[in-house]
Coordinates of C-alpha atoms in Angstrom, one line a residue:
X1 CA 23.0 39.7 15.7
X2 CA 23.8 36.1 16.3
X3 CA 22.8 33.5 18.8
X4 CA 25.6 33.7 21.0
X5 CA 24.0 30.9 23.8
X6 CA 24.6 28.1 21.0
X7 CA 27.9 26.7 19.4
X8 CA 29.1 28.6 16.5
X9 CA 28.2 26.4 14.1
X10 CA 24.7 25.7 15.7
X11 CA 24.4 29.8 15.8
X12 CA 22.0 31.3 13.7
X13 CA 21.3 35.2 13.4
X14 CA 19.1 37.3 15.7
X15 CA 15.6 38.1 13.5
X16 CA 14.3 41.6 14.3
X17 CA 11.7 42.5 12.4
X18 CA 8.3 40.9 12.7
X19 CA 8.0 38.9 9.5
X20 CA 11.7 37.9 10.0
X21 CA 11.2 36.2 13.6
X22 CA 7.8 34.6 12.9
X23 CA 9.9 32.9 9.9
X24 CA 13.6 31.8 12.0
X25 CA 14.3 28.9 11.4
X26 CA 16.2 26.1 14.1
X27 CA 19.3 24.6 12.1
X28 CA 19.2 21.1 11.5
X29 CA 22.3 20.5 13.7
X30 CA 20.9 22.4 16.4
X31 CA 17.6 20.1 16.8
X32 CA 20.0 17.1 16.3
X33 CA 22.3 18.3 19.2
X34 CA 19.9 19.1 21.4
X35 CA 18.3 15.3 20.8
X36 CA 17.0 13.8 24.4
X37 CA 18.4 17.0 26.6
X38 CA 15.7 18.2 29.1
X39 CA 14.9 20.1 32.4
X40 CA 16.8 18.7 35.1
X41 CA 18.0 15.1 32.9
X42 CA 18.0 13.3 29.6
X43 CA 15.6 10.8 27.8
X44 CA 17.2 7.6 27.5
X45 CA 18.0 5.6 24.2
X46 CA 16.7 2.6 24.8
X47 CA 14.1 1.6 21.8
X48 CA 15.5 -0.7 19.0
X49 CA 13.9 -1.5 15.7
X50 CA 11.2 -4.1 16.9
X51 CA 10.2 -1.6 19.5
X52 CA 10.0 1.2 17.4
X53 CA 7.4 -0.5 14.9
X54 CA 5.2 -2.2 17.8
X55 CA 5.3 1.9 19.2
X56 CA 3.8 2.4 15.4
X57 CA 2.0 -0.4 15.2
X58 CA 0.5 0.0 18.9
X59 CA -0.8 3.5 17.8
X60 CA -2.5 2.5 15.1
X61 CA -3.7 -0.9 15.0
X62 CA -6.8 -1.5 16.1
X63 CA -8.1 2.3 16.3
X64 CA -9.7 2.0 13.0
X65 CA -11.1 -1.7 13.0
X66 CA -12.1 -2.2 16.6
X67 CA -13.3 1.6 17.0
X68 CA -14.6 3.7 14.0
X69 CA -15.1 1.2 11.8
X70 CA -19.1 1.2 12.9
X71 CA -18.6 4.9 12.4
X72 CA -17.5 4.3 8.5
X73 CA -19.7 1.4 7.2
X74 CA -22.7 3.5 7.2
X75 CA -21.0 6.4 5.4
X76 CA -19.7 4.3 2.4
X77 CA -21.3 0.9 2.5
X78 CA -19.3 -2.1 1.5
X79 CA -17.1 0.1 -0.5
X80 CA -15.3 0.8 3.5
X81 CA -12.6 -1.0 2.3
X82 CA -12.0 0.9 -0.8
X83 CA -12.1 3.7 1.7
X84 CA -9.6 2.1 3.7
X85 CA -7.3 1.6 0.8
X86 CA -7.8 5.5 0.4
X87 CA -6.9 6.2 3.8
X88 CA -4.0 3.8 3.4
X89 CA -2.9 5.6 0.7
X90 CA -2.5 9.0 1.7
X91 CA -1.1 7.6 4.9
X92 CA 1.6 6.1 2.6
X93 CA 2.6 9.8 0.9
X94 CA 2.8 11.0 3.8
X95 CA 4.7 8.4 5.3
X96 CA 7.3 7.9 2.4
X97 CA 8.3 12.0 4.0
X98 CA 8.0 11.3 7.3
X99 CA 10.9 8.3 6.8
X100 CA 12.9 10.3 5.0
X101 CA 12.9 13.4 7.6
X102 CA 12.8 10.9 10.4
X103 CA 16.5 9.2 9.0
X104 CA 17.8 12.8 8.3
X105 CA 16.3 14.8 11.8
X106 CA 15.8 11.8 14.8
X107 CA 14.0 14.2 17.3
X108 CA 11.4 13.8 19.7
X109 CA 8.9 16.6 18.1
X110 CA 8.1 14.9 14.5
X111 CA 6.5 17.2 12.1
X112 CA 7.0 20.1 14.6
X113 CA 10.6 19.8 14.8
X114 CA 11.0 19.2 10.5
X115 CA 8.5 22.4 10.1
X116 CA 10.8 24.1 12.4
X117 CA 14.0 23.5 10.4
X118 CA 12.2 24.3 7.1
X119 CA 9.4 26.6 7.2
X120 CA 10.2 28.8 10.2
X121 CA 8.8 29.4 13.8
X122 CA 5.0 30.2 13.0
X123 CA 4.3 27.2 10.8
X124 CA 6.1 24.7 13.4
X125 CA 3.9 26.1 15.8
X126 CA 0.7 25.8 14.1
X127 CA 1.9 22.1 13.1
X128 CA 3.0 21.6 16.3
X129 CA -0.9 23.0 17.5
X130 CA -2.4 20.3 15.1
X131 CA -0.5 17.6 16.5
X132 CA -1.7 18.5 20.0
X133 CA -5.1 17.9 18.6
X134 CA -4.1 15.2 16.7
X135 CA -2.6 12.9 19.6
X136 CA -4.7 14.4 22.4
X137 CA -7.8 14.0 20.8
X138 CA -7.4 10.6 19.6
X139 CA -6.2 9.3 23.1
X140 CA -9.9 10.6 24.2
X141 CA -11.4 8.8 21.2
X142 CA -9.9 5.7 21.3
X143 CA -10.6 5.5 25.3
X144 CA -14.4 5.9 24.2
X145 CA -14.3 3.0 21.9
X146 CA -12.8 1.1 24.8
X147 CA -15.7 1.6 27.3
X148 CA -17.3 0.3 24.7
X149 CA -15.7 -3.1 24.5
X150 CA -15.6 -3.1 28.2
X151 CA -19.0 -3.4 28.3
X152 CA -19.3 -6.1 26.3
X153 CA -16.5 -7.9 27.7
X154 CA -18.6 -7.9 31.2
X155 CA -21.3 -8.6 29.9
X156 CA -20.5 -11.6 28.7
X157 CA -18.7 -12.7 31.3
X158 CA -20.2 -11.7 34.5
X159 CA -23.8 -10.7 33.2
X160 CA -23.6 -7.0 34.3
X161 CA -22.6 -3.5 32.2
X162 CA -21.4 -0.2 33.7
X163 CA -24.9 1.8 33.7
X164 CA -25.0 4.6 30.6
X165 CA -24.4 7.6 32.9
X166 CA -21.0 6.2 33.9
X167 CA -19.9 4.6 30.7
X168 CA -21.2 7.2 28.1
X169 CA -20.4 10.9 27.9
X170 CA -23.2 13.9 27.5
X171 CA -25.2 14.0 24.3
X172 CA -24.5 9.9 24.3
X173 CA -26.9 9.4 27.2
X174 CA -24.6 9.5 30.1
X175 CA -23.1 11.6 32.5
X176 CA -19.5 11.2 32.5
X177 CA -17.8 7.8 30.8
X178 CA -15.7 6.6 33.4
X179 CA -13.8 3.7 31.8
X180 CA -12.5 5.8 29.3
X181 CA -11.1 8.1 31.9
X182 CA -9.4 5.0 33.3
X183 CA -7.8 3.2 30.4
X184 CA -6.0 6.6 30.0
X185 CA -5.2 6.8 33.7
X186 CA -3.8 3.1 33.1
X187 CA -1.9 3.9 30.6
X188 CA -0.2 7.1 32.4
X189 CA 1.0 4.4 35.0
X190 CA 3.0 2.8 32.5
X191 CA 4.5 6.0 31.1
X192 CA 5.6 7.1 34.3
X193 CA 7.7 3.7 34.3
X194 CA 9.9 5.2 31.3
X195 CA 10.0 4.3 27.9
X196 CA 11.5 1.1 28.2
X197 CA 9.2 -0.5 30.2
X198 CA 6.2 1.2 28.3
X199 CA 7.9 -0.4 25.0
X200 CA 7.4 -3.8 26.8
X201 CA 4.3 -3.7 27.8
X202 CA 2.8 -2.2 24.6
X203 CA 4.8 -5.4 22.8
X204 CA 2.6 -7.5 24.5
X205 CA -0.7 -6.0 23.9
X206 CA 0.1 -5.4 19.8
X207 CA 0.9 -9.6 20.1
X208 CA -2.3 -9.8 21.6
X209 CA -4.5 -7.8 18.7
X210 CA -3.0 -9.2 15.9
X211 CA -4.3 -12.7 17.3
X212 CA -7.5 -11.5 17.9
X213 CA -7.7 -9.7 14.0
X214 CA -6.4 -12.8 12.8
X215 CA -9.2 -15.1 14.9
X216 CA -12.1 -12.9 13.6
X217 CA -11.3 -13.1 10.2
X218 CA -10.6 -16.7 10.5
X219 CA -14.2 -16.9 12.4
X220 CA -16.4 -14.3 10.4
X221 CA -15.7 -15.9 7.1
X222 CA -17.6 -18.5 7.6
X223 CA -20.7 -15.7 7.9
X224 CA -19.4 -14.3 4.8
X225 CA -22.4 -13.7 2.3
X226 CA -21.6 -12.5 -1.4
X227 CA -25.2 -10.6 -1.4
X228 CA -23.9 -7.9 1.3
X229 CA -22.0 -6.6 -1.3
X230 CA -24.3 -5.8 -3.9
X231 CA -24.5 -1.8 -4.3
X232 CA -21.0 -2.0 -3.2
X233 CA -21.1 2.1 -3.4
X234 CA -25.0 3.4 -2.0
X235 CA -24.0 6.7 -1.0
X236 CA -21.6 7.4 -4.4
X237 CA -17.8 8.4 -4.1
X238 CA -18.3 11.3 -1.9
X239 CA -19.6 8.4 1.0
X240 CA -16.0 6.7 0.2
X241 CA -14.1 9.7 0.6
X242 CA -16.3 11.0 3.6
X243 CA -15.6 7.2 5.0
X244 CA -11.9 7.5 4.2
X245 CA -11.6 10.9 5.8
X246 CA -12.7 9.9 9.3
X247 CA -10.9 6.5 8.9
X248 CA -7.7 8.4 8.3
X249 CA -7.7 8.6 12.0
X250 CA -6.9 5.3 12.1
X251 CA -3.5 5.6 10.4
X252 CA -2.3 8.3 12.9
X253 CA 0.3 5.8 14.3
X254 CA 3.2 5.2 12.2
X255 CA 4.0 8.9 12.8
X256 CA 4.0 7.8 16.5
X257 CA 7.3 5.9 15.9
X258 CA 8.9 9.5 14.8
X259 CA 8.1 10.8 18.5
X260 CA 10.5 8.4 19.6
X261 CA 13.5 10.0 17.8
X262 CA 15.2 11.0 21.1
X263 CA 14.8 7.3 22.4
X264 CA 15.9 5.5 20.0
X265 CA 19.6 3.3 19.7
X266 CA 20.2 4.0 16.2
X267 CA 17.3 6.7 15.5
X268 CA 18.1 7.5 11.5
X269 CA 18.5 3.9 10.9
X270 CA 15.3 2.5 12.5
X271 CA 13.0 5.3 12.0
X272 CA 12.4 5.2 8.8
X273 CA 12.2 0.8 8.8
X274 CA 9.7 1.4 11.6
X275 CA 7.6 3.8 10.2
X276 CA 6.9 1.7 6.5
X277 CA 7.0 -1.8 8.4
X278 CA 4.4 -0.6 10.7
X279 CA 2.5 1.0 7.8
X280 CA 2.0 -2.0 5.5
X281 CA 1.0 -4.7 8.2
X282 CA -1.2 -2.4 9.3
X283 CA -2.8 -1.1 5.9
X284 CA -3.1 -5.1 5.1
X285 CA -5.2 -6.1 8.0
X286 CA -7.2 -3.3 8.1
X287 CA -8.4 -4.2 4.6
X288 CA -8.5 -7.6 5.3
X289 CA -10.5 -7.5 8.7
X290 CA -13.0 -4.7 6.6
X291 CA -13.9 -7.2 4.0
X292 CA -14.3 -9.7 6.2
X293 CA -17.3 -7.9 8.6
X294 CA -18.7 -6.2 5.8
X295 CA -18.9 -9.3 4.1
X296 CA -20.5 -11.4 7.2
X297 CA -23.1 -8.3 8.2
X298 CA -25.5 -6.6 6.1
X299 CA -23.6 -2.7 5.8
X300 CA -27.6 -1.0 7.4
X301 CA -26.8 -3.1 10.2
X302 CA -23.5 -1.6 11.7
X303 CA -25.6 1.1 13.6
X304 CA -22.3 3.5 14.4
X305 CA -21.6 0.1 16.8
X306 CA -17.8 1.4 18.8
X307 CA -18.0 -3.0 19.4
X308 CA -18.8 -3.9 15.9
X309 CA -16.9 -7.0 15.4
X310 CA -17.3 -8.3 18.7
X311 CA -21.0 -8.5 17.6
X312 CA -20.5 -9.9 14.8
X313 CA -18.2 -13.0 16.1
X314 CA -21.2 -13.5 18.0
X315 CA -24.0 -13.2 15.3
X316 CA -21.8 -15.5 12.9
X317 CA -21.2 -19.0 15.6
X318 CA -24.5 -18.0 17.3
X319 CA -22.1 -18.4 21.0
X320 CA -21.4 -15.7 23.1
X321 CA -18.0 -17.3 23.9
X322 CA -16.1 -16.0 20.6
X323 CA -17.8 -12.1 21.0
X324 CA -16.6 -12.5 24.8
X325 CA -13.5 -13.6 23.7
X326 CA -12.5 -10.3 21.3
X327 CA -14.0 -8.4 23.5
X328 CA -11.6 -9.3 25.9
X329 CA -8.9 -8.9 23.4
X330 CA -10.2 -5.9 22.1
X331 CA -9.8 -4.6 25.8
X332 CA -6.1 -4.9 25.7
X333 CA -5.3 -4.1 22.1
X334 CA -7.3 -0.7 22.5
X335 CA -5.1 -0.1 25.7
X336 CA -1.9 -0.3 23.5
X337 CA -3.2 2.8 21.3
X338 CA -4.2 5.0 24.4
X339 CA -0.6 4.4 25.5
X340 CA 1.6 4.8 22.8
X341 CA -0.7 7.8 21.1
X342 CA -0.3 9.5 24.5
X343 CA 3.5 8.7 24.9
X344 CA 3.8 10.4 21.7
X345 CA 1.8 13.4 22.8
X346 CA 3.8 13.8 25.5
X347 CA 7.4 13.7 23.5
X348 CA 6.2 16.3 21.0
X349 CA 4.8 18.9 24.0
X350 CA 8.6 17.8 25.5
X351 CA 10.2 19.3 22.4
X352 CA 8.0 22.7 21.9
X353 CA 8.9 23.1 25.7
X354 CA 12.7 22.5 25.1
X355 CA 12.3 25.7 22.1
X356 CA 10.5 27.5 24.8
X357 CA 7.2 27.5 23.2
X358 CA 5.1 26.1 26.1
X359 CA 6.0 26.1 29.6
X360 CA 9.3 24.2 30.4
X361 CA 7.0 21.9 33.1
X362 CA 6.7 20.1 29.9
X363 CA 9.9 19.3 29.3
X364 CA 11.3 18.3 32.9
X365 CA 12.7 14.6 33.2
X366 CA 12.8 12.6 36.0
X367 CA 16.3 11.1 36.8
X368 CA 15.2 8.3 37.6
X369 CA 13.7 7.0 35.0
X370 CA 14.4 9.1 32.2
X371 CA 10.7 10.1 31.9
X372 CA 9.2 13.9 31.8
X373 CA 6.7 12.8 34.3
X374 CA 5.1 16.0 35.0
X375 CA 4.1 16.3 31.2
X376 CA 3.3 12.9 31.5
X377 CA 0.6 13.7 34.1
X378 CA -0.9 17.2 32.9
X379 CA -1.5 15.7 29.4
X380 CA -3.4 12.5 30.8
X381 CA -5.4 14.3 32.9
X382 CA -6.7 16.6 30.4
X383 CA -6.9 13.7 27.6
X384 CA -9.1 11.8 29.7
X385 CA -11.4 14.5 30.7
X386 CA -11.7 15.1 27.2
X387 CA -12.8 11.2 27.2
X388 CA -14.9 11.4 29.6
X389 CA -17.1 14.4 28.2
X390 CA -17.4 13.8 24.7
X391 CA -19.0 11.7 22.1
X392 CA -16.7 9.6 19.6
X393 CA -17.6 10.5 16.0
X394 CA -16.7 13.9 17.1
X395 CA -13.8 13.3 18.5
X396 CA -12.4 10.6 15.6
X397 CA -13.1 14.3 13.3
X398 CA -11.2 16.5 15.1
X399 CA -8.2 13.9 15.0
X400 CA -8.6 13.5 11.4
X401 CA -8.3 17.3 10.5
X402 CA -5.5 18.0 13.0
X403 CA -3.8 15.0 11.4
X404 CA -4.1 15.7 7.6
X405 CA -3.1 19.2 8.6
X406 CA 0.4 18.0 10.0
X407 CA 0.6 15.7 7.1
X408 CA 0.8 18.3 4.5
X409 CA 3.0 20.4 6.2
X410 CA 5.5 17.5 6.4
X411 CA 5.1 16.4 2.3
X412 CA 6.1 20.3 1.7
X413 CA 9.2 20.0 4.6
X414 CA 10.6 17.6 2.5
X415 CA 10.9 19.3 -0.3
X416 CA 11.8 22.2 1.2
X417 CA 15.0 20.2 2.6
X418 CA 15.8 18.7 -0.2
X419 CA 16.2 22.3 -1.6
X420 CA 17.9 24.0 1.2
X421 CA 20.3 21.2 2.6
X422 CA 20.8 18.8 -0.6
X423 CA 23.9 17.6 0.7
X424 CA 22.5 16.8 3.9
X425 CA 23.1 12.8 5.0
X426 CA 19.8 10.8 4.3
X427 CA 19.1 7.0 5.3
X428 CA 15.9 7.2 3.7
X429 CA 15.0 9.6 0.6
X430 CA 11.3 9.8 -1.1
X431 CA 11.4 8.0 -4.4
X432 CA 10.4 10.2 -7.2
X433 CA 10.8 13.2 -5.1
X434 CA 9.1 16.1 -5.8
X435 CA 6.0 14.1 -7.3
X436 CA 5.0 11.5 -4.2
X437 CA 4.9 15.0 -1.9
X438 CA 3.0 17.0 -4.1
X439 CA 0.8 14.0 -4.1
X440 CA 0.8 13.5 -0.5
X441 CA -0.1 17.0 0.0
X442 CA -2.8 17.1 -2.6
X443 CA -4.8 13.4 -1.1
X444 CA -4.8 15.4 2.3
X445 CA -5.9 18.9 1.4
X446 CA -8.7 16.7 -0.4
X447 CA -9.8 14.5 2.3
X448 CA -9.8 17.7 4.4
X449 CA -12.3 18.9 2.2
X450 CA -14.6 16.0 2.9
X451 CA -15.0 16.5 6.6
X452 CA -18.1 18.2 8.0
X453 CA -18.1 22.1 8.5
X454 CA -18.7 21.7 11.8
X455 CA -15.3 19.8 11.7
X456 CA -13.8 22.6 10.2
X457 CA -15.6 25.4 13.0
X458 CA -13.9 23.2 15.3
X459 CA -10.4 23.6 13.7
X460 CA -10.8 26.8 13.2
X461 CA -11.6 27.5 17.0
X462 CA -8.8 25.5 17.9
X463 CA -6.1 26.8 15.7
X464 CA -7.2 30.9 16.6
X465 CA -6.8 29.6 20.4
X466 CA -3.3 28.2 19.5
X467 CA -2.9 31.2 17.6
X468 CA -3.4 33.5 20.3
X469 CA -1.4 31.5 23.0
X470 CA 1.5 31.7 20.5
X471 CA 2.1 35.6 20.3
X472 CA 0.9 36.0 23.9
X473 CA 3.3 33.2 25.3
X474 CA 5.4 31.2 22.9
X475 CA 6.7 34.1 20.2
X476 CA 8.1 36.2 23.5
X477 CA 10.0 33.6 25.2
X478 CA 11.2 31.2 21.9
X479 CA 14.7 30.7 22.7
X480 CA 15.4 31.7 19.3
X481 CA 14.2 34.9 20.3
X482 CA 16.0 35.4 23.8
X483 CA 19.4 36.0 24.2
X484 CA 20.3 32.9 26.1
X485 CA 18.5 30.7 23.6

């Protein structure tokens, strides 16, 4: 039986038997066709190239140097940075795939939309599932790590700090962390505004952390001391690679930039510039900025500090002036993840809503200004409860998982593409294709393994929850599976 609520040649046939309907698939054309449409309006198409690569520059920079860096350094030592290379390059695998899909399907849903069109309903889902966790997740951790500068912004400034019970969450010695609960209500203001005015704002505040990475390198190097990095690798390869696995949740952002699909002027030209552009300048100072504060504090000393190098500008001129100073900085450039990782949250819960997967609340736009504000304000609220209640080593974990999980799924989409639709119009295409996937998929299935296995209870709660939701909610009212779909 065919779909008769789409255009013939969007139609695809009616799947009745179980296997058959857990494994439709949404055509290419369809998901293109569909690009921006909504409840009740239509995104708007308003991001260019340079906003497109501060979207996936904003989501990433700064997430792995200003936040989880103190959470790395005592996992690897000085070799950090070799575990940022590692990161770095399984981020690049995966990211040579996600340009190539991004040119060839600019949507709004990212990996969940290219799992759609290539490995059928169930597997978007459950990709779709991880990204949930994946953006969600990190909003909450990267609003932890900003309390955390907060604090040392106003303490150096006006002498005082937001007492433990309001500025740390349970099992961290506090109550209920309010600041991160109000970056992310902050940055929910601004999405509200549209994506336009989001885009400007988060231009600003990458500006702003690139200075401020740029002035603590320029500062900390004069504390650089050649001795902290003898026994460049105390806890062996498996502290690099355990290192490298939570820092992975720092490279989360260039996939950011693929969320904005339905946004974008010329979306399969720009995509896949953004998302490499952003990759490399971010890749480079995150290297740079790890040598740097490795080199001017002893690796024992980082203490799983969320305000590391804010101490160590400090430490190095002996003046609380320059700590102050990236604290303040830090403040802002933190702000930029929390709003472009939640934007993108937001735009991938818009497209499962469009397929019917979740409830279409997620998918209304505002007229106005072009913004699905209700999704806008559900997924903020829960992101920063979330922040507010738990501690951020577990939270950088559970982003890392979700993340490598998505990541694999979209180095097989490729390929899978490449097989089914070889004729198929691509701006961007994977060199050496189907090797650099295979070896995408393989550097994430084997930083997966390095997480803990209470990382991996975690996940494994999580995706039977998502699991459950889907044949109780989603696999019913798919709009591949009703008749108006």
């Amino acid at each position: 039986m065919l779909d008769q609520g789409a255009p013939p040649q969007q139609r695809t046939p009616r799947a009745t038997g179980l296997g058959a309907r857990l494994m439709r698939r949404k055509p290419v054309e369809r998901l293109v066709a569909e690009g921006g449409q909504g409840e009740g309006g239509a995104l708007r198409r308003s991001l260019g190239l340079w906003q497109l690569t501060m979207i996936s520059i904003g989501a990433t920079l700064g997430t792995g140097i200003f936040v989880v860096l103190g959470e790395a350094v005592p996992k690897a030592g000085p070799a950090v940075t070799l575990s940022f290379v590692i990161a770095g390059l399984t981020a690049l695998f995966s990211a040579l795939s996600y340009a190539e899909l991004a040119g060839t399907i600019p949507v709004a849903g990212s990996s969940y939309s290219y799992a759609y069109a290539t490995m059928g309903e169930l597997i978007a889902w459950i990709c779709g599932w991880c990204l949930v966790l994946e953006y969600g997740v990190s909003v909450a951790a990267v609003a932890v790590g900003w309390g955390e500068y907060l604090n040392e912004l106003l303490d150096g400034t006006i002498g005082v700090t937001i007492p433990d019970a309001l500025s740390a969450p349970p099992g961290d010695g506090g109550v209920f962390n309010l600041p991160a609960l109000i970056v992310v209500l902050l940055a929910m203001a601004f999405l509200l505004g549209g994506a336009r005015e989001s885009a400007r704002a988060n231009t600003v505040m990458v500006v702003v952390k690139i200075a401020a990475l740029v002035l603590f390198c320029a500062i900390g190097v004069q504390g650089f001391r050649s001795g902290n990095y003898e026994h460049f690798m105390p806890l062996g390869m498996a502290g690099v690679s355990a290192a490298g696995a939570t820092l992975f949740f720092s490279y989360i952002g260039f996939d950011a930039a693929s969320t904005a699909g339905e946004e974008a002027k010329d979306a399969q030209r720009d995509l896949p510039r953004a998302i490499m552009l952003s990759l490399v300048i971010v890749t480079a100072l995150y290297v740079l900025v790890a040598a740097v504060a490795v080199g001017a504090k002893p690796w024992r000393h980082f203490n799983d500090s969320e305000a590391a190098l804010a101490q160590i500008m400090r430490e190095v001129t002996g003046q609380s002036f320059w700590g102050t100073l990236l604290a303040f900085c830090a403040v802002i450039a933190i702000a930029s993840v929390v709003l472009t990782v939640l934007y993108g949250q937001t735009r991938i819960l818009f497209a499962m809503s469009r397929d019917g997967l979740v409830p279409k609340v997620f998918s209304r736009v505002h007229p106005k200004t072009g913004a699905p504000r209700a999704n806008t304000v559900i997924v903020s609220l829960f992101c920063g409860v979330l922040a507010a209640a738990i501690p951020l080593g577990q939270l950088a974990d559970a982003t890392s998982i979700g993340t490598l999980f998505a990541f694999a799924l979209v180095n097989i989409a490729v390929v899978v593409l490449r097989r089914t639709s070889p004729d198929m119009p691509r701006t961007f295409r994977v060199p050496l294709s189907p090797v650099f996937p295979a070896l995408g998929f393989g550097f994430c299935v084997w930083m997966m393994g390095s997480l803990s296995t209470v990382t991996w209870v975690v996940f494994g709660v999580w995706m039977a929850v998502g699991l459950v939701f889907y044949f109780v909610y989603g696999h019913r009212r798919s709009r591949l599976a009703t008749p108006e779909g």
